[in-house]
Coordinates of C-alpha atoms in Angstrom, one line a residue:
X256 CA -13.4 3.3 20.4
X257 CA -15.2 0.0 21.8
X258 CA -18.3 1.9 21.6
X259 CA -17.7 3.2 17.9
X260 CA -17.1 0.3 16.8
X261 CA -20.1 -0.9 18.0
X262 CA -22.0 1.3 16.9
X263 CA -21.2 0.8 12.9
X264 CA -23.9 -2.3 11.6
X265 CA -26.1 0.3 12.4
X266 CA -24.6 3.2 10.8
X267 CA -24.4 4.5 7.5
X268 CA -22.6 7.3 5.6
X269 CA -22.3 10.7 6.5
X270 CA -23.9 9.4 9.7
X271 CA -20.8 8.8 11.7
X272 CA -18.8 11.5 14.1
X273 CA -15.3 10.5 16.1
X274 CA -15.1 12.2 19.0
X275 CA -12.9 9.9 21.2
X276 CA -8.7 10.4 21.1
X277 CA -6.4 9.6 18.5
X278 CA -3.4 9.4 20.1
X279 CA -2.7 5.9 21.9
X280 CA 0.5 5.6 24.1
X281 CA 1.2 3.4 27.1
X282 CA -2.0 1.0 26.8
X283 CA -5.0 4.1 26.7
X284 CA -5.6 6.7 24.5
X285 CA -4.2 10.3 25.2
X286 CA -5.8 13.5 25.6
X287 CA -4.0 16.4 23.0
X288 CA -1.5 17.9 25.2
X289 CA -2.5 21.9 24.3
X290 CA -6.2 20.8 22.6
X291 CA -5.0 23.5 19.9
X292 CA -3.9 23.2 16.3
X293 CA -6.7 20.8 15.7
X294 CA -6.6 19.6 11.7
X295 CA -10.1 19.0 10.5
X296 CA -10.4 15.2 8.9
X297 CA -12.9 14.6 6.6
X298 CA -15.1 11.7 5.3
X299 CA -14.4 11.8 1.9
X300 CA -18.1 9.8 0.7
X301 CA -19.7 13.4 1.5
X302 CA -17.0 15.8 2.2
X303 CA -18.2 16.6 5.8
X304 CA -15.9 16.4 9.0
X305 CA -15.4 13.4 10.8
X306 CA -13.4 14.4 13.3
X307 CA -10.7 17.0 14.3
X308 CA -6.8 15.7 14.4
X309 CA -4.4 17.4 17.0
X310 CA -0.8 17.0 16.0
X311 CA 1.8 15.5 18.5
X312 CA 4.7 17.8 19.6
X313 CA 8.3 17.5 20.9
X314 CA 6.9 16.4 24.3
X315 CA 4.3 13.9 23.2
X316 CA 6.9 12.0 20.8
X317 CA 8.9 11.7 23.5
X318 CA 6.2 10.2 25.7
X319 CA 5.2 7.7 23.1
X320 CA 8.9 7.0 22.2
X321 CA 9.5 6.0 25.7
X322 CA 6.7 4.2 26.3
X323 CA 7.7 2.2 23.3
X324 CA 11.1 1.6 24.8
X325 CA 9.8 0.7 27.7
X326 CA 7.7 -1.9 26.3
X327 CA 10.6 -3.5 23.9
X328 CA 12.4 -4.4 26.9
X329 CA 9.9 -6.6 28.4
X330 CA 8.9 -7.8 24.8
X331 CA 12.4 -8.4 23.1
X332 CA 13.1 -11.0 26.2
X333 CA 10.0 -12.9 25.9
X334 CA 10.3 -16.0 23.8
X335 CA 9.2 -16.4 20.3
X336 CA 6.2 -18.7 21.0
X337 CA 5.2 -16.1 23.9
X338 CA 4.7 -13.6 21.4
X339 CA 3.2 -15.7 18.7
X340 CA 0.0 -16.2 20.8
X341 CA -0.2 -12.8 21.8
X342 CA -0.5 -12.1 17.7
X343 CA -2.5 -14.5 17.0
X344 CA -5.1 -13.1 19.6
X345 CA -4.9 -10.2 17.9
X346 CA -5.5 -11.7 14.9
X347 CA -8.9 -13.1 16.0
X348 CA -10.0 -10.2 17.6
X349 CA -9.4 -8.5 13.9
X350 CA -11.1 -11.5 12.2
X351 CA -13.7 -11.2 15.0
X352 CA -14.8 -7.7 14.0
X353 CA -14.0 -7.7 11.0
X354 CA -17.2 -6.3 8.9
X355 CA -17.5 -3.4 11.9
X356 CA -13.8 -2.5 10.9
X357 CA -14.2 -2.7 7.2
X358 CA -17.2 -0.4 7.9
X359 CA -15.5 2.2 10.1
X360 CA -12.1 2.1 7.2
X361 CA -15.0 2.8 4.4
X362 CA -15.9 6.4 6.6
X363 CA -11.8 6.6 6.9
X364 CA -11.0 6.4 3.3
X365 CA -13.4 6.0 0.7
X366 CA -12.9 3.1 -0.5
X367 CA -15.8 0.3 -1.1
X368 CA -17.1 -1.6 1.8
X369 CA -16.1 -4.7 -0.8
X370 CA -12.9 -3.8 -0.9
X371 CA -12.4 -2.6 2.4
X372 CA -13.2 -6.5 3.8
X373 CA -10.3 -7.8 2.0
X374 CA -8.1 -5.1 3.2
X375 CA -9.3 -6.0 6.9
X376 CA -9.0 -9.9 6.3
X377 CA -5.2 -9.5 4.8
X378 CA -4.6 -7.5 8.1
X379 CA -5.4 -10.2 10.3
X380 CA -3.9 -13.1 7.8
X381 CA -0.5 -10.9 8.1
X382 CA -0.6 -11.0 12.1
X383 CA -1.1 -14.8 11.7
X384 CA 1.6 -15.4 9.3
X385 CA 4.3 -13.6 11.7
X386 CA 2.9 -15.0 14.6
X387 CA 3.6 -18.1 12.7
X388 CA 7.1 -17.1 12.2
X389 CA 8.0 -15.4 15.6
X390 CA 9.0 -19.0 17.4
X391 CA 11.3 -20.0 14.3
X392 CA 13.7 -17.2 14.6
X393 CA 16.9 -18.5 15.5
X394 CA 21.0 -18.4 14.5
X395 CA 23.3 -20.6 13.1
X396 CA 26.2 -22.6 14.9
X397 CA 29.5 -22.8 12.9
X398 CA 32.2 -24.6 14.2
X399 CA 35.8 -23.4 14.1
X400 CA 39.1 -25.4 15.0
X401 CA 40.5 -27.0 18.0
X402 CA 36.8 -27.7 19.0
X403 CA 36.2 -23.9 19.1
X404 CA 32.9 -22.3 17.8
X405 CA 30.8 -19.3 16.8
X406 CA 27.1 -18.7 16.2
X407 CA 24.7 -15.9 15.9
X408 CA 21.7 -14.5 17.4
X409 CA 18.9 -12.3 15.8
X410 CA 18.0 -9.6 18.1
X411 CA 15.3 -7.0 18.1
X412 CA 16.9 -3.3 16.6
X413 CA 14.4 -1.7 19.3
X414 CA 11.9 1.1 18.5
X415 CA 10.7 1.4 15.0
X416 CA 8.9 4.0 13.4
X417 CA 6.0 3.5 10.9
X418 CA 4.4 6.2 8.6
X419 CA 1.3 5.3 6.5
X420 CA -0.1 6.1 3.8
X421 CA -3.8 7.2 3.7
X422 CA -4.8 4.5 1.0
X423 CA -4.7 1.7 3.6
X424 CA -4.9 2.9 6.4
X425 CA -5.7 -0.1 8.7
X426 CA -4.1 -2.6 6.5
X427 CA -0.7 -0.9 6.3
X428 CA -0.3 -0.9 10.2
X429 CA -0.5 -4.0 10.0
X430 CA 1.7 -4.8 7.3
X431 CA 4.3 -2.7 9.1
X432 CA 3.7 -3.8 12.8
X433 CA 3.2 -7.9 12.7
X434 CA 6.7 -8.7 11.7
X435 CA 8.2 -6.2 13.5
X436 CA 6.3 -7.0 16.3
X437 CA 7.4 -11.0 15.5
X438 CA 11.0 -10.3 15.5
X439 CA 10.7 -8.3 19.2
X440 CA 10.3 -4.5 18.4
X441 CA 8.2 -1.9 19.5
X442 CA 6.1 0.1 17.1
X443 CA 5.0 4.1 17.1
X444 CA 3.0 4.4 14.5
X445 CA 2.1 7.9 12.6
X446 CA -1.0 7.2 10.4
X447 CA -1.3 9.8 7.7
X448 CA -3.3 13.0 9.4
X449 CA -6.1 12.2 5.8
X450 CA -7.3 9.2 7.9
X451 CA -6.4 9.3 11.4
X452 CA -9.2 6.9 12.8
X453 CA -8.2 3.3 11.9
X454 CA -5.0 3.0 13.5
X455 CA -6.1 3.7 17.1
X456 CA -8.5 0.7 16.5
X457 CA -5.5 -1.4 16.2
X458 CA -3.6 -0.3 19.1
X459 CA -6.4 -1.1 21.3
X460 CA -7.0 -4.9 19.8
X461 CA -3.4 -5.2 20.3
X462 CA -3.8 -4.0 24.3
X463 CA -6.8 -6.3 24.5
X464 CA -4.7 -9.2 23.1
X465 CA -2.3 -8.9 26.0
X466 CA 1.0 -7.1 24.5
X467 CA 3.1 -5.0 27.2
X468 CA 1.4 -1.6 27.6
X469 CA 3.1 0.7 25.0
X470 CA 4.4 -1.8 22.4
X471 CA 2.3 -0.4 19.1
X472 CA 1.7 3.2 19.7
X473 CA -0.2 5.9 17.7
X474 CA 1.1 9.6 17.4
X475 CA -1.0 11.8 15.2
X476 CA 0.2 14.5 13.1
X477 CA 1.6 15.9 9.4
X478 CA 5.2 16.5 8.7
X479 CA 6.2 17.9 11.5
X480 CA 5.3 14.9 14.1
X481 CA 6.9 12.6 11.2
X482 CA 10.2 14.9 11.4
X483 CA 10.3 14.9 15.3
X484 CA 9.8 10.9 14.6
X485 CA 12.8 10.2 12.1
X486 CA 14.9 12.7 14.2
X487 CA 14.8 11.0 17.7
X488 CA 17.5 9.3 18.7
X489 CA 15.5 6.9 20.5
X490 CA 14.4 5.4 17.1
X491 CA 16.2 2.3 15.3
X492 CA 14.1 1.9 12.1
X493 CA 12.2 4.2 10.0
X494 CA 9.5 2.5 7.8
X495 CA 7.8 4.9 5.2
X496 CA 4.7 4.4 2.8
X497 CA 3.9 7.2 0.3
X498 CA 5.5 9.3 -2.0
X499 CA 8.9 9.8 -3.3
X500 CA 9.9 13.1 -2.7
X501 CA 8.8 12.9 1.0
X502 CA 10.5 9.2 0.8
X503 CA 14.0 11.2 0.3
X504 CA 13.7 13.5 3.1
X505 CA 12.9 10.5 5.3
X506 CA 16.1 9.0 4.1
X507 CA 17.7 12.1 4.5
X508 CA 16.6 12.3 8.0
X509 CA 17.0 9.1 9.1
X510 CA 21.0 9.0 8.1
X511 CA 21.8 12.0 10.4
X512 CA 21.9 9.2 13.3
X513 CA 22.4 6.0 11.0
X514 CA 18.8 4.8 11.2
X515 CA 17.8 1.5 9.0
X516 CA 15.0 2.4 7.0
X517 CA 12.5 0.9 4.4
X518 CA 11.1 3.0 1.8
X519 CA 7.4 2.2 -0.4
X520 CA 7.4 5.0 -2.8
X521 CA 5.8 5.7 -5.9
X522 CA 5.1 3.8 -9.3
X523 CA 3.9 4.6 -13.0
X524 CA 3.9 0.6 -13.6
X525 CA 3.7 -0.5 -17.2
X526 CA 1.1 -3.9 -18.0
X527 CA 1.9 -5.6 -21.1
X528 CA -0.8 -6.9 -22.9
X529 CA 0.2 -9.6 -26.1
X530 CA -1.9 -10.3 -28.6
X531 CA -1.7 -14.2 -28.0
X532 CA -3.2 -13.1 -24.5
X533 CA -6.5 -14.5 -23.1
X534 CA -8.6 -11.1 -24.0
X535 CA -11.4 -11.9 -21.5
X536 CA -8.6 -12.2 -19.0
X537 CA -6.4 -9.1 -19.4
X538 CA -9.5 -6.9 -20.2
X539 CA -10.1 -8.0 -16.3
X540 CA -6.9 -7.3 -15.3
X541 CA -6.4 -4.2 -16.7
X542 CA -9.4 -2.7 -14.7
X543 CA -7.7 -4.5 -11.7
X544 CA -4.6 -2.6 -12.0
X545 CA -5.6 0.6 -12.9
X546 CA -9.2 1.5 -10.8
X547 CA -9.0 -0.6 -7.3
X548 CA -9.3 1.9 -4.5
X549 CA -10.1 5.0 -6.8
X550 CA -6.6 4.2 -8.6
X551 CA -5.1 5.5 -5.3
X552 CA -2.4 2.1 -5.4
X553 CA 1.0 2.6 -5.7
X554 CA 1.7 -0.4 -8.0
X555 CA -1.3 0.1 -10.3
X556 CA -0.1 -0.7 -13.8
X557 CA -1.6 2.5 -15.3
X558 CA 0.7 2.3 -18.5
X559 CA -1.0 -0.4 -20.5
X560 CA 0.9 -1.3 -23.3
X561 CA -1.6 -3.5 -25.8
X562 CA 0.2 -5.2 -29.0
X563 CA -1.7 -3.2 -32.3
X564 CA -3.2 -6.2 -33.8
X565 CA -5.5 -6.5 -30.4
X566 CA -5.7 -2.9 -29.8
X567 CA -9.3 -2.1 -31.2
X568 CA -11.1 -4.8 -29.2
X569 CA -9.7 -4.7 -26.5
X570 CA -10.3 -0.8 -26.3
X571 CA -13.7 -1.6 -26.8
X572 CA -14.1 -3.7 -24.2
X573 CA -12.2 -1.8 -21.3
X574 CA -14.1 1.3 -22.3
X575 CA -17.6 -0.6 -22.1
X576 CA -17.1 -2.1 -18.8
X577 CA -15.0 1.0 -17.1
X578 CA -17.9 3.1 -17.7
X579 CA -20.3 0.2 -16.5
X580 CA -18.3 0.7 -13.3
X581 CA -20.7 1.4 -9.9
X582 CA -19.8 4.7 -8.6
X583 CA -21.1 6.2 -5.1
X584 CA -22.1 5.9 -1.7
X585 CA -18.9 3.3 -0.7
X586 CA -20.9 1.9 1.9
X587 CA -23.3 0.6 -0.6
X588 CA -22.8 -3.4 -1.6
X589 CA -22.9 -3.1 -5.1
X590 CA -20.9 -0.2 -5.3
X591 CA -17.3 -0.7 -6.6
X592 CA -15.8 2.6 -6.7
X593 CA -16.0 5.4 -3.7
X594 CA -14.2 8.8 -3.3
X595 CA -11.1 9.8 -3.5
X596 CA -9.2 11.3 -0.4
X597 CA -9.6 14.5 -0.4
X598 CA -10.7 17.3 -2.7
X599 CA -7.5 18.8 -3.3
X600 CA -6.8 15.5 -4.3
X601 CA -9.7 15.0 -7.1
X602 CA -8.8 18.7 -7.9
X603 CA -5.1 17.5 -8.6
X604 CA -6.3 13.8 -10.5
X605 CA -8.3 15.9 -12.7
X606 CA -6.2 18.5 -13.8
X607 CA -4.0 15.5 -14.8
X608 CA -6.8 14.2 -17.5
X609 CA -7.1 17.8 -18.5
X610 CA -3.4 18.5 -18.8
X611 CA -3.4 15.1 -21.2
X612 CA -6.0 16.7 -23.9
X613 CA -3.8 19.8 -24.1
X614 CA -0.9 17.6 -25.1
X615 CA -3.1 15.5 -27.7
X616 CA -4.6 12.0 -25.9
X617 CA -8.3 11.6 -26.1
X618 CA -10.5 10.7 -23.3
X619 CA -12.0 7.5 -24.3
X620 CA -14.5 7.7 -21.4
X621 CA -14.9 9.5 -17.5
X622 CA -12.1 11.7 -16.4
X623 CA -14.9 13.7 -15.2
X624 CA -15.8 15.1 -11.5
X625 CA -18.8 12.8 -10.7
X626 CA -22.0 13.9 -8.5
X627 CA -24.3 11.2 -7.1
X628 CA -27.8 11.7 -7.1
X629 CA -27.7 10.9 -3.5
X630 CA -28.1 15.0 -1.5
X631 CA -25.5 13.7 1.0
X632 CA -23.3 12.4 -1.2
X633 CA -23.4 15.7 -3.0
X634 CA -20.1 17.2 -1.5
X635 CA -18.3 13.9 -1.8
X636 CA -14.9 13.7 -3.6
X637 CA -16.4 11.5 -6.8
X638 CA -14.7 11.3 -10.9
X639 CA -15.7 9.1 -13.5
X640 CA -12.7 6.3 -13.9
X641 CA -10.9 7.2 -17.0
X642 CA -9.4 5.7 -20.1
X643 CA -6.7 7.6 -22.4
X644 CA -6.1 7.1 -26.0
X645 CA -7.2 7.6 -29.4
X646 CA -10.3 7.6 -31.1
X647 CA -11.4 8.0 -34.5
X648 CA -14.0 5.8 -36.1
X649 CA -15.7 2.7 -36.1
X650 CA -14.8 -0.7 -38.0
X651 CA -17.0 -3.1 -39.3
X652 CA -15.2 -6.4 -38.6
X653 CA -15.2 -9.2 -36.1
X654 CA -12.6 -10.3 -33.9
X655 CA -12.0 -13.4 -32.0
X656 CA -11.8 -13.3 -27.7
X657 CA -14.8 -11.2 -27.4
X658 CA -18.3 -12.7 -27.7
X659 CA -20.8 -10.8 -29.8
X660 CA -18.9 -8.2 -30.4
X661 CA -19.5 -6.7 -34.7
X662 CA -18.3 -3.2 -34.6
X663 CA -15.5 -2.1 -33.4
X664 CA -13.0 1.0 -32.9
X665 CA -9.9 1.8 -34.9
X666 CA -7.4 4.4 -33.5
X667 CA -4.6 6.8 -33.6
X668 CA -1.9 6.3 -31.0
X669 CA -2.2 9.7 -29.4
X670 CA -1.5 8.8 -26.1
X671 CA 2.5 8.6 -26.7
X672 CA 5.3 7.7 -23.5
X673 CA 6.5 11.3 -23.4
X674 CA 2.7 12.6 -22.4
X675 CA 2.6 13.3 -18.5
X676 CA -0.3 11.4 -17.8
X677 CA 2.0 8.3 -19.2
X678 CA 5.1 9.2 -16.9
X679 CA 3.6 11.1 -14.0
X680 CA 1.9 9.2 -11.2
X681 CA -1.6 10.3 -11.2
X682 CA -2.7 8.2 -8.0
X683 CA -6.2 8.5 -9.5
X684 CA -8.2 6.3 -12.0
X685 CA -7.0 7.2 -15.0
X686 CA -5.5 4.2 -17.5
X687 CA -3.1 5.5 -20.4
X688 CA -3.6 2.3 -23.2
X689 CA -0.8 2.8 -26.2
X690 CA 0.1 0.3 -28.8
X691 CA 3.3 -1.4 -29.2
X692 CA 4.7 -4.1 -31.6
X693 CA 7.8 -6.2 -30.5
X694 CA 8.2 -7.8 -27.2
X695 CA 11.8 -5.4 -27.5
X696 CA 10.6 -2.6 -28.4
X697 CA 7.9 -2.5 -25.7
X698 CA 10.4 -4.0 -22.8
X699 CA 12.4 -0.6 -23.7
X700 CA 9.6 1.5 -23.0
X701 CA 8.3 0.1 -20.2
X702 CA 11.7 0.2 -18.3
X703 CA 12.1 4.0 -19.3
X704 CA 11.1 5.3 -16.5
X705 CA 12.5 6.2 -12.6
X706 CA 10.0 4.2 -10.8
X707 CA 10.2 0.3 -10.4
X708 CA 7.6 -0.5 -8.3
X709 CA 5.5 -3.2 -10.7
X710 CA 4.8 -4.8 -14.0
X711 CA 2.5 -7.2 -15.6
X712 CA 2.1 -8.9 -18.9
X713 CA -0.2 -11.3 -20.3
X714 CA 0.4 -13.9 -22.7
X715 CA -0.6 -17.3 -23.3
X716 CA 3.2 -18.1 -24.6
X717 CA 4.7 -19.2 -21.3
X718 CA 8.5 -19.0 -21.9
X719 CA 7.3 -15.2 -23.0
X720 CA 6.2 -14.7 -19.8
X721 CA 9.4 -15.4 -17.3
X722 CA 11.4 -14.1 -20.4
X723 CA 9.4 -10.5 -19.8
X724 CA 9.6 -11.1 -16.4
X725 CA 13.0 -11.5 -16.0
X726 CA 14.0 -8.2 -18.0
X727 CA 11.1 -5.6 -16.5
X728 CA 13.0 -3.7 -14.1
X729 CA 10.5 -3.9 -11.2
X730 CA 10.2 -5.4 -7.0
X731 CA 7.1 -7.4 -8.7
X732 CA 6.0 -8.7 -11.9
X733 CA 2.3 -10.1 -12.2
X734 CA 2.1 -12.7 -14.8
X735 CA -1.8 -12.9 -16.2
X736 CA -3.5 -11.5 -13.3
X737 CA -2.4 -7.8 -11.4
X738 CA -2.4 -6.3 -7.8
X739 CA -2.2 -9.6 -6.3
X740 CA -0.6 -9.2 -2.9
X741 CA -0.6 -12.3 -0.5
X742 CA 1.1 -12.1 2.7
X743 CA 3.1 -14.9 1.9
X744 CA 5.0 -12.5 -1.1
X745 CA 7.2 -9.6 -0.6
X746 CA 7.0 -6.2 -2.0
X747 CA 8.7 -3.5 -2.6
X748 CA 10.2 -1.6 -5.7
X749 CA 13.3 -1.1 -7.8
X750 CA 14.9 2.3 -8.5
X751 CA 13.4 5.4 -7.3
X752 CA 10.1 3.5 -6.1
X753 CA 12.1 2.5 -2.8
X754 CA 13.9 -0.3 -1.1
X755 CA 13.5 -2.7 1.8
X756 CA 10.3 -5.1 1.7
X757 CA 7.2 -5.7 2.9
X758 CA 5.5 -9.4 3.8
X759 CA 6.9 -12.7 3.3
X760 CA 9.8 -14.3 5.3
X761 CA 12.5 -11.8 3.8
X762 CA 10.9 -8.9 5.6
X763 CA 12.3 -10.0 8.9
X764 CA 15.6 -9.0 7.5
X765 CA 14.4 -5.5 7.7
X766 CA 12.6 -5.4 11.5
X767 CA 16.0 -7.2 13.2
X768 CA 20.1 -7.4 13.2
X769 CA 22.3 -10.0 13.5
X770 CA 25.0 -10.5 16.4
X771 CA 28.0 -12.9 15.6
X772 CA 29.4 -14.5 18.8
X773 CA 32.7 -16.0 19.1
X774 CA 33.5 -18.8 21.7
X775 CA 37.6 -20.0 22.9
X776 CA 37.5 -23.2 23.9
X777 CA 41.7 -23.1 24.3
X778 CA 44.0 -21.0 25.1
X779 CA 44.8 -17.3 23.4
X780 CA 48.0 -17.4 21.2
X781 CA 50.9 -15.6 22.8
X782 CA 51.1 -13.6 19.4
X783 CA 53.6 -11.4 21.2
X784 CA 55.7 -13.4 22.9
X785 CA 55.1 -11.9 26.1

């Protein structure tokens, strides 16, 4: 993997082939045990393969689950400062190699090589932030009478699982391994089998950085390797990233042998945009939380809810700049939207946009399948972002937030909450804009649904803004700005979009227990007189 990842200032898409092992257990990498059954992965820029991924059995679980044990018990005992330089070697090994990485997740995933640089730089600010926390873990002392006293310890849980999900890929190991890694776990890690390249990259900086051989792991494979995973009784914590129905056979799963878990799911996350709003501002924001990473975010606020008066401008403007958006080759600098996963996927996104003209909303613009000019490209998995509404005709009048701007569009609101594009998620980019009047009336909708991942609003009226804030049903709530995601913040959703969290100090909760001990410093009463 050294060598591939050397190899990428050079390369360029559709170049690159993986032929090196995806499976990582006990420090190396680890040849397919039968070499059969191979999966083919593709790059999703051009649609060619990248590489062939061999799912883990029975046996090879076992190995890596083992190895993981193995590991915890030398890790777990070392001291909280011990393991913080360990992470934070890792962390500058990531920071390090950063561009090379970005370039490799672009080939992985998609995604733009602008976005795929942030995702590589929050990966190593998260290992930095727990490696900053790993020497501060510590009890409490209470004292008790007659000068006895109790305190508790927070101790490791052991071997955790982590499955990812393919829309970030290298980022979400990390989210998922540093602060279990902090608090004293292992890690086996099953990467989803639509981008198994990334991960291994991290299991070997971790190995280089000096952690106990086996301590992050890598097992490759679909829903079979991830039900031989939650099954094992070797396994303390499940941590799962992706979609809801598979979220509740996880949970499922994982209570047969009383396994903590932490669940990411799904969203359909409602953005609020007010009419006192700064227009420049939630124009911006709205193509934030609706079209980073080809739409393919879980907390993308893909229900926008605009107050009438503003509706017409501000359609005008989304549409304008969402069709000014740079679609193509990923790898390209000035491109700001790639491919999508897979075609199936594209297939599946699309017949969404379809299914909403049937039921009656317009497609303002995209929603198309888009073919660069570009002959390698040709095969890529490429649409046109989308906007859903309503419209009719133009209006000769000018509006205030918007410079130069003389004609603008009037509307019918079309695209109505029981529409599937509006309760569906679509995981593509496709924005549903309806209009709304009260702040009541559109609190009411936007908490009618069973997800509860995010929200955003935008307003210039301050006590507004905690007020909507406080009454969204939702883990987050983005208050003028969207899909902001610091390190330093948790995450994680209400209602069917999952519990548990991710990042911030709260998460070490999740990745450790808490043991109460009780000292005598007299004697035992003789309660039975004995």
């Amino acid at each position: 993997m050294a060598q591939l990842l050397e190899s990428m200032p050079s390369a360029s898409t559709g170049q690159v082939v993986v032929t090196d092992h995806l499976n990582f257990w006990g420090g190396c990498r680890v040849k397919p045990k039968d070499g059969i059954n191979a999966e083919p992965v593709h790059e999703p820029a051009t649609g060619r393969k990248l590489c062939d991924m061999f799912p883990c059995g029975k046996e090879e679980v076992d190995q890596a689950i083992q190895s993981a044990h193995a590991a915890y018990l030398k890790w777990s005992k070392m001291a909280g400062m011990e393991r913080a330089r360990v992470m934070l070697e890792a962390a500058r090994i990531i920071r390090e190699r950063r561009d090379n990485i970005a370039k490799l997740e672009v080939i992985n995933n998609g995604k733009s090589i602008t976005e795929a640089r942030v995702d590589i730089d929050v990966s190593w600010q998260t290992l930095e932030y727990y490696a900053g926390i790993a020497g501060t873990l510590a009890g409490q002392h209470i004292q008790l009478p007659g000068g006895s006293f109790a305190y508790t310890r927070r101790e490791a849980l052991g071997v955790c699982v982590s499955i990812g999900a393919w829309n970030y890929p290298f980022q979400i190991a990390c989210w998922k391994s540093a602060p279990a890694l902090a608090c004293g776990n292992a890690m086996v890690f099953k990467p989803s089998p639509f981008t198994a390249v990334t991960a291994v990259i991290l299991a070997e900086i971790y190995k280089e950085a000096g952690v106990p051989d086996g301590l992050f792991n890598v097992v490759q494979g679909g829903a079979e390797t991830g039900t031989l995973l939650c099954n094992h009784p070797g396994v303390a914590k499940v941590s799962f990233t992706g979609s809801v129905p598979t979220g509740k056979k996880i949970m499922e799963m994982s209570a047969k042998t009383v396994k903590q878990v932490t669940l990411e799911l799904g969203g359909k996350s409602p953005l609020i945009i007010f009419k006192d709003c700064e227009l420049e501002n939630a124009v911006r924001g709205a193509l934030m939380a609706n079209f980073l990473t080809q739409g393919e975010v879980c907390c993308n606020g893909t229900r926008v809810y605009v107050q009438r008066e503003i509706m017409p401008v501000f359609l005008e403007e989304v549409v304008k700049r969402t069709k000014a958006i740079s679609v193509g080759d990923p790898l390209l600098e000035n491109t700001r939207m790639g491919a999508l996963i897979t075609r199936q996927h594209l297939d599946k996104v699309l017949g969404f946009v379809s299914q909403a003209k049937t039921e009656g909303a317009k497609v303002l613009c995209g929603g198309e399948a888009f073919i660069p000019i570009e002959p390698k490209l040709k095969g890529g998995y490429y649409m046109s972002p989308c906007v859903l509404a309503e419209r009719l005709e133009r209006t000769w009048r000018a509006m205030s937030g918007i410079s130069d701007r003389s004609t603008l569009l009037t509307y019918s609101d079309n695209c109505t909450d029981d529409m599937t594009c509006v309760k569906e998620e679509i995981f593509g980019p496709v924005m549903s804009v309806m209009p709304f009047d009260t702040e009541e009336e559109v609190l009411k909708r936007a908490n009618n649904t069973t997800f509860g991942l995010a929200s955003g609003v935008f307003t210039r009226d301050i006590s507004r803004a905690h007020r909507v804030a406080e009454n969204l049903q939702a883990g987050t709530c983005f208050i003028n700005n969207y899909n902001i995601s610091p390190v330093e913040v948790p995450f994680g959703g209400y209602k069917q979009s999952g519990f548990g969290r991710e990042n911030g100090q709260v998460t070490i909760e999740y990745y450790s227990q808490l043991k109460t001990v009780v000292v005598e410093m007299g004697d035992v009463d003789d309660y039975f007189n004995c």
